[in-house]
PDB file of C-alpha atoms in Angstrom:
ATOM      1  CA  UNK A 278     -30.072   3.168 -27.881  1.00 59.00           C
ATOM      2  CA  UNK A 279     -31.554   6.718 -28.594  1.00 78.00           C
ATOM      3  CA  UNK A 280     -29.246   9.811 -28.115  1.00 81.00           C
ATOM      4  CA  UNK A 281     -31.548  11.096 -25.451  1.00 83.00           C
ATOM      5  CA  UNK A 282     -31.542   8.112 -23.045  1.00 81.00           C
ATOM      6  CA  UNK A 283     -28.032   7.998 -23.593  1.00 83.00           C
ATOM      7  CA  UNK A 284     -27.746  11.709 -22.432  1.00 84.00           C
ATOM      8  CA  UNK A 285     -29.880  11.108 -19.125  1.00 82.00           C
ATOM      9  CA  UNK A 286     -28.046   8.258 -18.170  1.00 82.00           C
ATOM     10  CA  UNK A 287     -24.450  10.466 -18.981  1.00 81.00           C
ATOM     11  CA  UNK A 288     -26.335  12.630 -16.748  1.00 84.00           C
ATOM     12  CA  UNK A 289     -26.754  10.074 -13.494  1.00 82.00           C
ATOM     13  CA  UNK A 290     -23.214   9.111 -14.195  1.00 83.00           C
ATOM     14  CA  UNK A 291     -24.845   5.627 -15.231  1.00 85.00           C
ATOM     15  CA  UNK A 292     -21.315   5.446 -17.724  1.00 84.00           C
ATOM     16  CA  UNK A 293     -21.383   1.257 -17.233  1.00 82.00           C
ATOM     17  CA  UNK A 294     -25.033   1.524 -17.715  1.00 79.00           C
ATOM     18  CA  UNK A 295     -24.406   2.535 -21.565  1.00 83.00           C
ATOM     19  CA  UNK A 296     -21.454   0.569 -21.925  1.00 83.00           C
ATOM     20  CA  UNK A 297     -23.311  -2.760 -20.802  1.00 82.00           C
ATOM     21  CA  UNK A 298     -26.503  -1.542 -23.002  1.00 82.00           C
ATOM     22  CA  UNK A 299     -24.037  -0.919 -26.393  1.00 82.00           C
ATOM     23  CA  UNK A 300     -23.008  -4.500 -25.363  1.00 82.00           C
ATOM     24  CA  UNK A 301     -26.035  -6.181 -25.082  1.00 80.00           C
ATOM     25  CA  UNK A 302     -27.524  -4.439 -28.235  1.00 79.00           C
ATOM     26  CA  UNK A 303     -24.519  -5.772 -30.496  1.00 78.00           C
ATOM     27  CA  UNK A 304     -25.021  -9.490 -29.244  1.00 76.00           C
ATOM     28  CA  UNK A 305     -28.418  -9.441 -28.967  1.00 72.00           C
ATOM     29  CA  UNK A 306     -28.943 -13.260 -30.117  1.00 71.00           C
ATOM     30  CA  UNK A 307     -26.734 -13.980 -26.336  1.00 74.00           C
ATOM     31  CA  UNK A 308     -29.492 -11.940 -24.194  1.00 76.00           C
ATOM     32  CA  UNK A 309     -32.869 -12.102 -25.715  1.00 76.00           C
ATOM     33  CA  UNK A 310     -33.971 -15.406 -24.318  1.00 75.00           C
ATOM     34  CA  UNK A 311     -32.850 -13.964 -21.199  1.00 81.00           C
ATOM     35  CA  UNK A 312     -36.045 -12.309 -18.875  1.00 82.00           C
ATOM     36  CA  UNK A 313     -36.216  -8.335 -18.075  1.00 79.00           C
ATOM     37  CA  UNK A 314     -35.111  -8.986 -14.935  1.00 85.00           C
ATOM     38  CA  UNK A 315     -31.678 -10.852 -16.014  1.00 83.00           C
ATOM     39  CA  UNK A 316     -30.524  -8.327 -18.212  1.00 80.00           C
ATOM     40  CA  UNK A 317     -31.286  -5.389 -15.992  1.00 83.00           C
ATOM     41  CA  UNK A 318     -28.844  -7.324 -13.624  1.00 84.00           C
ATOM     42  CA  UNK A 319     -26.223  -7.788 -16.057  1.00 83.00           C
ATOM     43  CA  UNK A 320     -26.848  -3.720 -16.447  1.00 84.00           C
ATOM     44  CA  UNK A 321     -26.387  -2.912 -12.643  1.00 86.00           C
ATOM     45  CA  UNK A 322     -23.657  -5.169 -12.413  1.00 87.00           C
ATOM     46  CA  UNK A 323     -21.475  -3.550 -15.070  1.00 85.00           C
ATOM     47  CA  UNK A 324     -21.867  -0.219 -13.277  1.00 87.00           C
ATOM     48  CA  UNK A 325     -20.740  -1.518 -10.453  1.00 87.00           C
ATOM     49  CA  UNK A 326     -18.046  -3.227 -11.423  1.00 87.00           C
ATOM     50  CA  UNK A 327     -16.627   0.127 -13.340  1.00 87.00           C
ATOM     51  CA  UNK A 328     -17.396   1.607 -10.112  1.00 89.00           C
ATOM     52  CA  UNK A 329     -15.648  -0.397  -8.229  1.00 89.00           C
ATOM     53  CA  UNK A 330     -12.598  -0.410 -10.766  1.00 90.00           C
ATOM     54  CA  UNK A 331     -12.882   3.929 -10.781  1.00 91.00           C
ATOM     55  CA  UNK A 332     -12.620   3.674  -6.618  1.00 94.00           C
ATOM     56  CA  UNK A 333      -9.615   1.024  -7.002  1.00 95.00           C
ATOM     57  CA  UNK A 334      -7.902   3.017  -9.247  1.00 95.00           C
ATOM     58  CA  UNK A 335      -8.307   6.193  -6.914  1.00 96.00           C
ATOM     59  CA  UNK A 336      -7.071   4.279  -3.975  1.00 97.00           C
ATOM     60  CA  UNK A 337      -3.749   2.982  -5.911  1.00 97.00           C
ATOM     61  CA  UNK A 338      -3.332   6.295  -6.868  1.00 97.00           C
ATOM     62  CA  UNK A 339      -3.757   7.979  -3.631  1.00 97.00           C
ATOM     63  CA  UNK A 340      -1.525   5.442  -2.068  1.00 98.00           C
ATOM     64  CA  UNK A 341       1.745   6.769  -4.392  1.00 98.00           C
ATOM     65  CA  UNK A 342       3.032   3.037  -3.810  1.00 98.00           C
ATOM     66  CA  UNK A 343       7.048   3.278  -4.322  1.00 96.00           C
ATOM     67  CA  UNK A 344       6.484   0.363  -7.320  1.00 94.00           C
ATOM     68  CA  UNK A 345       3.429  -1.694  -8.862  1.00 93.00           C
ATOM     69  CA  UNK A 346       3.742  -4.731  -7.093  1.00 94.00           C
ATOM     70  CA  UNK A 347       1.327  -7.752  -7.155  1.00 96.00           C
ATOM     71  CA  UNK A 348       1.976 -11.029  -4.917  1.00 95.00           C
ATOM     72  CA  UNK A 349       1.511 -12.950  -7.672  1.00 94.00           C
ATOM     73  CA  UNK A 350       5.078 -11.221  -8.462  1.00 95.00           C
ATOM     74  CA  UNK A 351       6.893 -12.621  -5.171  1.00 96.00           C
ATOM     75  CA  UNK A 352       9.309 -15.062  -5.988  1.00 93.00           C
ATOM     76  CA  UNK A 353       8.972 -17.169  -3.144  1.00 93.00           C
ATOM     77  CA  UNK A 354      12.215 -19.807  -4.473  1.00 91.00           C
ATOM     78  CA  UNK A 355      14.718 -17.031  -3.648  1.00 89.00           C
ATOM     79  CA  UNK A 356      16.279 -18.023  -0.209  1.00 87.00           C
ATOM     80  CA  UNK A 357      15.960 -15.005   1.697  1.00 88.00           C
ATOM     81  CA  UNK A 358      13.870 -16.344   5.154  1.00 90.00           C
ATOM     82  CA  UNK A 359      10.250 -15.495   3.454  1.00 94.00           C
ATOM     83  CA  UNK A 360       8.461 -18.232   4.263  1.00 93.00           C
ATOM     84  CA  UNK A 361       5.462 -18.507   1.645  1.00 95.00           C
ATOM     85  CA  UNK A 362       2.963 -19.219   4.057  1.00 95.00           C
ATOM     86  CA  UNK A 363       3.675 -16.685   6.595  1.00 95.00           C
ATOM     87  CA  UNK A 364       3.338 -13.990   3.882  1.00 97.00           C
ATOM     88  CA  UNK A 365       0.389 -15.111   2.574  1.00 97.00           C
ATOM     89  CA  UNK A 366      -1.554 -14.969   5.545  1.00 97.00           C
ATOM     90  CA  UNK A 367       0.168 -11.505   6.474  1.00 97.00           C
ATOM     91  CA  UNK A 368      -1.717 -10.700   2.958  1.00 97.00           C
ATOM     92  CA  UNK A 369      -4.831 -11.695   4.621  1.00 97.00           C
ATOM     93  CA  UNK A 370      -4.493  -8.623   6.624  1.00 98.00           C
ATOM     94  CA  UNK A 371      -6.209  -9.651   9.679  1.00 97.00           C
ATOM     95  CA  UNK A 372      -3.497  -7.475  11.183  1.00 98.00           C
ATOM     96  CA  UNK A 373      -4.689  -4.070   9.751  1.00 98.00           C
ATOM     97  CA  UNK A 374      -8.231  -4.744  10.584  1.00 97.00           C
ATOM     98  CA  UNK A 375      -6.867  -5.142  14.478  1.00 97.00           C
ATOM     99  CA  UNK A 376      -4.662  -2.445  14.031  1.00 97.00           C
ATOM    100  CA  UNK A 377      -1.925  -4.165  14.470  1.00 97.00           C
ATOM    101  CA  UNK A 378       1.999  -2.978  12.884  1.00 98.00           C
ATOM    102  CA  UNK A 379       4.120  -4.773  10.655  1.00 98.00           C
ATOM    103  CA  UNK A 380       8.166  -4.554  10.804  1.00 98.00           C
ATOM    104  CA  UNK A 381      10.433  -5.932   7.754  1.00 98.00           C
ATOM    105  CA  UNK A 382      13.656  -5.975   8.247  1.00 97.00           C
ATOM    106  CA  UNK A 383      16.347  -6.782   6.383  1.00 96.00           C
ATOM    107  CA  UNK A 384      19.787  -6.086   4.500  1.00 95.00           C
ATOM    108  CA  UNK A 385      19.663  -3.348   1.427  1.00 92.00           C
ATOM    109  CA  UNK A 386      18.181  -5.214  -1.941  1.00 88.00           C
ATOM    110  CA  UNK A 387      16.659  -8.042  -0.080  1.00 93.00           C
ATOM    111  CA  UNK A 388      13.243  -6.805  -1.243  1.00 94.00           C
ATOM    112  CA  UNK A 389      11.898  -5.464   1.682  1.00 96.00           C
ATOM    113  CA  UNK A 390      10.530  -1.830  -0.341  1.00 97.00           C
ATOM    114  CA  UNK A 391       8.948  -4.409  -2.469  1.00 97.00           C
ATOM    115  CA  UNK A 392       7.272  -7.037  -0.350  1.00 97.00           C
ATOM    116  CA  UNK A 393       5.666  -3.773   1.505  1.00 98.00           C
ATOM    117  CA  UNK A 394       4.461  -2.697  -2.088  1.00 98.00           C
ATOM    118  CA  UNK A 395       2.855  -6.066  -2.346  1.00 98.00           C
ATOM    119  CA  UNK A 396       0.779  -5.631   1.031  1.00 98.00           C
ATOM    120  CA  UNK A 397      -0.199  -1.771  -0.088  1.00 98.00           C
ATOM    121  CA  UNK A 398      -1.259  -3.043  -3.733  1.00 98.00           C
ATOM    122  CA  UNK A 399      -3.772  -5.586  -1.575  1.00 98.00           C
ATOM    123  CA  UNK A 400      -5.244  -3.312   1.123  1.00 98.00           C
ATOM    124  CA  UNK A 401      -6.221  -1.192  -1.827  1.00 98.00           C
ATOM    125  CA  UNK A 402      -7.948  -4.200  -3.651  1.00 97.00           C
ATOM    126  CA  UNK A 403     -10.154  -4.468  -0.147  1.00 97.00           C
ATOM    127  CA  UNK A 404     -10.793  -1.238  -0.001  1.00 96.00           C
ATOM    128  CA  UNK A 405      -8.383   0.129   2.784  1.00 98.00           C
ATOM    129  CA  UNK A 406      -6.343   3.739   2.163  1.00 98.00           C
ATOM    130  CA  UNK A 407      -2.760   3.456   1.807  1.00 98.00           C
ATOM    131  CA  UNK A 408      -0.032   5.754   2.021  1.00 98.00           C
ATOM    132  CA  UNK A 409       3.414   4.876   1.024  1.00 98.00           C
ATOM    133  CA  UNK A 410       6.325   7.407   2.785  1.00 98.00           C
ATOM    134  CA  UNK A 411      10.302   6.915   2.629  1.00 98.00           C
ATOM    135  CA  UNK A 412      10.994   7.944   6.210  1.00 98.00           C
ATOM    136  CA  UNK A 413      12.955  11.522   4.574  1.00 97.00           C
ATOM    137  CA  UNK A 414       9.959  12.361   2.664  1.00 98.00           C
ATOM    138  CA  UNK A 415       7.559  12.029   5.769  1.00 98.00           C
ATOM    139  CA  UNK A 416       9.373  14.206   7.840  1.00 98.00           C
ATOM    140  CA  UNK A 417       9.932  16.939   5.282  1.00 98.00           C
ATOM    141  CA  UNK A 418       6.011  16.526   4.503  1.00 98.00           C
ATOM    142  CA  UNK A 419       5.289  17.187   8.259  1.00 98.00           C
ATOM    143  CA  UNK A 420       7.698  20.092   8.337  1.00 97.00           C
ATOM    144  CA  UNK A 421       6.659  22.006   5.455  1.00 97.00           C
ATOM    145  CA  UNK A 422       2.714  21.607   6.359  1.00 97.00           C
ATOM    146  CA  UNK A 423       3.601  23.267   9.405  1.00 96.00           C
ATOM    147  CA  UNK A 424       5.923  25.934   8.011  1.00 96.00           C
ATOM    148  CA  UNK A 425       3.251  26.644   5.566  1.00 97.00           C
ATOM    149  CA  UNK A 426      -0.260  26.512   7.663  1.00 97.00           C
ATOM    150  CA  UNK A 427      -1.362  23.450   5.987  1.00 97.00           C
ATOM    151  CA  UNK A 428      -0.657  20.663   8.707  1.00 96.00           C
ATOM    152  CA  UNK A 429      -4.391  20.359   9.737  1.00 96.00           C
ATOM    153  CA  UNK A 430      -5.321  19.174   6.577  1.00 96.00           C
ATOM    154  CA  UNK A 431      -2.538  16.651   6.190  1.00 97.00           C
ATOM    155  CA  UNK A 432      -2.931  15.360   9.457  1.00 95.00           C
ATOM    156  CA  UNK A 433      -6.674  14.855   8.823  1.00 95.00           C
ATOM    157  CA  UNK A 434      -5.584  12.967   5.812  1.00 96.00           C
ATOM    158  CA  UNK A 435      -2.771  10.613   7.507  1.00 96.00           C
ATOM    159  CA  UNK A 436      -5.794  10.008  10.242  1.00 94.00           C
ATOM    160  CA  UNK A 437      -7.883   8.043   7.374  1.00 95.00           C
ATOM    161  CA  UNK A 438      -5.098   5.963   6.134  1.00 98.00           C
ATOM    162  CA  UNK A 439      -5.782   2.027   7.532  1.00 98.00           C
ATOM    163  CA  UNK A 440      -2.491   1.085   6.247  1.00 98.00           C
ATOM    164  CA  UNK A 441       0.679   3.744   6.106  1.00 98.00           C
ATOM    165  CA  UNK A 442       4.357   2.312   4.818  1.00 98.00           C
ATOM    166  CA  UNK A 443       6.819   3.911   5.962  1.00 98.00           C
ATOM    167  CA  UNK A 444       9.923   2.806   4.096  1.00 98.00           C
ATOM    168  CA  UNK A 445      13.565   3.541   4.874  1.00 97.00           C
ATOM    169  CA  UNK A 446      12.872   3.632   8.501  1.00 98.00           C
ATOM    170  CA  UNK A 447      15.995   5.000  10.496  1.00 97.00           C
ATOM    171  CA  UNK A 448      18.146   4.550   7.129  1.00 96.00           C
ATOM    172  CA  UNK A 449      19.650   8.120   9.083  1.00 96.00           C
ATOM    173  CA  UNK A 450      19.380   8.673  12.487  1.00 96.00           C
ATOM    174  CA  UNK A 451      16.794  10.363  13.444  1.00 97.00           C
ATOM    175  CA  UNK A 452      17.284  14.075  15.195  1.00 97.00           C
ATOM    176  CA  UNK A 453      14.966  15.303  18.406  1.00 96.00           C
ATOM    177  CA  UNK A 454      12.411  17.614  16.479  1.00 96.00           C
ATOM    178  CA  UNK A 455      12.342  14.578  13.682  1.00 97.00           C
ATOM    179  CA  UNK A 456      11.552  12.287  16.657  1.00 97.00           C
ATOM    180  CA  UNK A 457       8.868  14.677  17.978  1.00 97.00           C
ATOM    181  CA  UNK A 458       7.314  14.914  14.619  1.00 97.00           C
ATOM    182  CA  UNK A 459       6.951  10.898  13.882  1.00 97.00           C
ATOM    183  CA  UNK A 460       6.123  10.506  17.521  1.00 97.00           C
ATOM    184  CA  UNK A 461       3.090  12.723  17.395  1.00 97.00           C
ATOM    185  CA  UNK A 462       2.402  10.861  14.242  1.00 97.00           C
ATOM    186  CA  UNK A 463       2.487   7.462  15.933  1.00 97.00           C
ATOM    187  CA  UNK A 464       0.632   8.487  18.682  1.00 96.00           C
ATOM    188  CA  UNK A 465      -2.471   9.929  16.380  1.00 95.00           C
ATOM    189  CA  UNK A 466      -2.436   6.595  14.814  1.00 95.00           C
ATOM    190  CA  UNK A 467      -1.850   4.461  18.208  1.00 96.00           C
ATOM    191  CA  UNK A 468      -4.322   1.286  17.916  1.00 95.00           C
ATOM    192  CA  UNK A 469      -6.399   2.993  15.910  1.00 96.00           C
ATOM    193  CA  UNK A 470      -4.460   2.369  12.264  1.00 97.00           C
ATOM    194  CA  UNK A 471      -1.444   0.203  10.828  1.00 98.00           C
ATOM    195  CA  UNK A 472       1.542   1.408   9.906  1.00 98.00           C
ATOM    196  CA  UNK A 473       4.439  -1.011   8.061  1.00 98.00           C
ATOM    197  CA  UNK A 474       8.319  -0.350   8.695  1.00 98.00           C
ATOM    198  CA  UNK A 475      10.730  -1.112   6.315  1.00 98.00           C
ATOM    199  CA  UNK A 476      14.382  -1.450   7.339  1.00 97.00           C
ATOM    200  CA  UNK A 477      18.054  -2.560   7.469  1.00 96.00           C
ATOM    201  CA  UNK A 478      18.414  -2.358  11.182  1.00 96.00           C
ATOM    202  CA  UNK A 479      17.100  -4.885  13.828  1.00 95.00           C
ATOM    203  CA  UNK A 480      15.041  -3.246  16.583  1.00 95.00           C
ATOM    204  CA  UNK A 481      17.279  -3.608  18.970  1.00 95.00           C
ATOM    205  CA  UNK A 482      19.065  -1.450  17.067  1.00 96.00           C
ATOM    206  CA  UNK A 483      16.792   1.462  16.860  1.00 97.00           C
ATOM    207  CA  UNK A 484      17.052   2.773  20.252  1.00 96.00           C
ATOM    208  CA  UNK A 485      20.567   4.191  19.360  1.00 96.00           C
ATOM    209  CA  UNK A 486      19.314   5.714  15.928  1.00 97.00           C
ATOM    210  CA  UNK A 487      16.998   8.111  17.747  1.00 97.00           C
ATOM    211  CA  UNK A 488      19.004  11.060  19.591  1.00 90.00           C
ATOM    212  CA  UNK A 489      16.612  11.995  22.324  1.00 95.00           C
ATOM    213  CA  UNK A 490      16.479   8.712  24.558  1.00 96.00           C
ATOM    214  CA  UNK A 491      12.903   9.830  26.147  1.00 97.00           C
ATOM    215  CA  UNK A 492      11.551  10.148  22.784  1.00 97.00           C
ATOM    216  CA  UNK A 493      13.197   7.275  21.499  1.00 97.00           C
ATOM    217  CA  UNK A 494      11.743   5.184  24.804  1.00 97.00           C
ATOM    218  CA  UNK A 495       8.013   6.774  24.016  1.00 97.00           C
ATOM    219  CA  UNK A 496       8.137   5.790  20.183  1.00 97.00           C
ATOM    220  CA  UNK A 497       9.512   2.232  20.758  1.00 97.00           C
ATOM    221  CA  UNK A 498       6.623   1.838  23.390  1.00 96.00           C
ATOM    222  CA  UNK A 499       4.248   2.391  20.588  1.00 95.00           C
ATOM    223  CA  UNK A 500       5.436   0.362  17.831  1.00 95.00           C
ATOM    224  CA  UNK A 501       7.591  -2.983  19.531  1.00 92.00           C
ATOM    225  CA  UNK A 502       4.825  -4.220  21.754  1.00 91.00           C
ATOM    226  CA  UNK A 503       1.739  -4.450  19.093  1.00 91.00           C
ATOM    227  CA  UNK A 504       3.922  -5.897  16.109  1.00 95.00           C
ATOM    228  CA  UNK A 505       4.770  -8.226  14.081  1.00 97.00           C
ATOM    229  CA  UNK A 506       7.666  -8.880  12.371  1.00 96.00           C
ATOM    230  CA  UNK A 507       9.107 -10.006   8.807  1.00 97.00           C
ATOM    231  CA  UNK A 508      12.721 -10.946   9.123  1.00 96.00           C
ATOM    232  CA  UNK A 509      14.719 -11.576   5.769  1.00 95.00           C
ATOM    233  CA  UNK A 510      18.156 -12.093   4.701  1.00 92.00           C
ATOM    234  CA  UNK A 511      20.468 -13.169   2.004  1.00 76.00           C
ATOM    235  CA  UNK A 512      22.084 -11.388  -1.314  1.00 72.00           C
ATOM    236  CA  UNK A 513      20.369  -8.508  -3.136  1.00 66.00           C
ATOM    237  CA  UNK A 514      17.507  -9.456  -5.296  1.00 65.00           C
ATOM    238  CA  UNK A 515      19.069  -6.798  -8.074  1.00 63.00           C
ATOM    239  CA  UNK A 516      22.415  -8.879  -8.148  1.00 62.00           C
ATOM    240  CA  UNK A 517      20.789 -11.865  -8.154  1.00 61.00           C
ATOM    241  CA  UNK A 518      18.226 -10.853 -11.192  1.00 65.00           C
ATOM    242  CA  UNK A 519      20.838  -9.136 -12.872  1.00 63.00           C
ATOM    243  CA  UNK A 520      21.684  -9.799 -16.438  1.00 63.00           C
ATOM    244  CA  UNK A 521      24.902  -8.566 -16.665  1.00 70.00           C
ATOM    245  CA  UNK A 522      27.860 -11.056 -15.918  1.00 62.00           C
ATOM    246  CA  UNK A 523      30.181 -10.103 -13.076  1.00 61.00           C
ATOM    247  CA  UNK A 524      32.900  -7.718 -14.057  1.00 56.00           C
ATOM    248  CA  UNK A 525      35.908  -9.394 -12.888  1.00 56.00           C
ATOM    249  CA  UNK A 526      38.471  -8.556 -15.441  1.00 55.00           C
ATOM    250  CA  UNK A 527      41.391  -6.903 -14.117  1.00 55.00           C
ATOM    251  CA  UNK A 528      43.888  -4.348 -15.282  1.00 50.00           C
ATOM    252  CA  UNK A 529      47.390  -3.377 -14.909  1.00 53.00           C
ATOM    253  CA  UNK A 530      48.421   0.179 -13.454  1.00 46.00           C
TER     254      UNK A 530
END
C-alpha cells in the first residue's frame, strides 16, 4: 500500500481500513481468488468492528464500573439464593429497555457490588450508558456540582445514562437535604431510565434509614412499585474464596 493512500485514509479516520489492507496484502494467496466485492467487505467490516470495539471501550470507561466483571465470572455453585436462570434472563435486560429498576439485596460480601458489575459490563456490550455510584460518592457529586456552578452539566449527563448503579444504598442513613438531592435524581430519571440498588437492608427497612418521612414516602413511591428484586444470602464470597486457613490458634494472657 503506497504512503499516500495510506495518509488519506489516516485522514478519514479509515484506521481498520489500513489495518485490514496490511492484512490482506501479507496473505495474499487467502484473498485473491476472492471477487472485488468480497474483499472490500472484509475491508468495511474490519472498520467497523474497531469501531465498534473504540465505542465499547468508551462506554466501559465512562461507566467507572466498581470492578471488571464478566458473567461468565459468576459462580453460580455458591449457595447464596442466585438462581442461574433468573440472572441470566435479568442479563437479557428487557428490564432497562422498559425502564424498569433492579434491587439486590443482601448481607456484606455476598457479592451483590459484583453481580451489579456483571449487569453494567453487559449494558455496555449493547450499547447502553452506564454509570456506577457508591451511594456517598453520588451525593457528594451532586453537592459539589451545585456548590461549584457545574450541576447543569452533570445532570444533563446522569439524564443519558439507560442504566445507573447505585451501590451501597442506605449503607448510612440518609439526612433530609441528602434525601432531597437523590429524590430529585429519581424523579429526573422516573420511567424514563434504570437505575440498580445494591444493599444490605430489606426494603422494608428503608423507610427508617431516610430522616424526613415525606421524602422518604415520595422516594419509596418511585423505586418499590416498578422493581424487581434480587434477594441473596449466605457467607461472604471473600471468606469463602479465601486462601488463608482460619486463624484459630489461641494464646495465653
Amino acid at each position: 500500500m503506497n504512503e499516500q493512500l495510506c495518509e488519506q485514509l489516516r485522514n478519514l479516520h479509515l484506521v481498520g481500513f489500513i489495518h485490514a489492507i496490511q492484512e490482506q496484502s501479507e496473505s495474499l494467496q487467502h484473498y485473491q481468488e476472492l471477487t472485488f466485492e468480497e474483499r472490500l467487505g472484509f475491508l468495511v467490516q474490519k472498520e467497523c468492528m474497531r469501531r465498534d470495539n473504540k465505542r465499547l471501550i468508551g462506554r466501559l470507561k465512562s461507566a467507572r464500573l466498581k470492578q471488571s466483571a464478566t458473567i461468565d465470572q459468576i459462580d453460580f455453585s455458591i449457595a447464596r439464593g442466585l438462581q442461574k436462570k433468573k440472572f441470566l434472563e435479568l442479563a437479557q435486560l428487557e428490564w432497562v429497555q422498559q425502564h424498569h429498576n433492579l434491587t439486590i439485596i443482601g448481607p456484606t460480601g455476598v457479592g451483590k457490588s459484583f453481580l451489579a458489575c456483571t449487569l453494567g459490563d453487559k449494558a455496555c456490550k449493547n450499547g447502553l450508558a452506564v454509570r456506577y455510584f457508591k451511594t456517598s460518592a453520588l451525593i457528594s457529586a451532586l453537592l459539589s456540582a451545585k456548590a461549584d456552578g457545574s450541576f447543569p452539566r452533570l445532570s444533563a449527563n446522569l439524564a443519558k445514562v439507560d442504566l445507573l448503579i447505585i451501590d451501597e444504598w442506605l449503607r448510612e442513613p440518609l439526612s433530609e437535604a441528602n434525601a432531597r438531592e437523590i429524590l430529585d435524581l429519581l424523579d429526573d430519571r422516573y420511567r424514563k431510565s434504570s437505575t440498580i440498588f445494591a444493599t444490605q437492608f430489606p426494603v422494608a427497612d428503608w423507610y427508617q434509614l431516610i430522616k424526613e418521612p415525606t421524602l422518604a414516602e415520595a422516594i419509596l413511591d418511585r423505586v418499590v412499585h416498578d422493581s424487581l428484586r434480587l434477594e441473596l444470602k449466605g457467607e461472604s464470597m471473600r471468606k469463602l474464596t479465601s486462601k488463608v486457613q482460619p486463624f484459630t490458634e489461641t494464646f495465653a494472657v
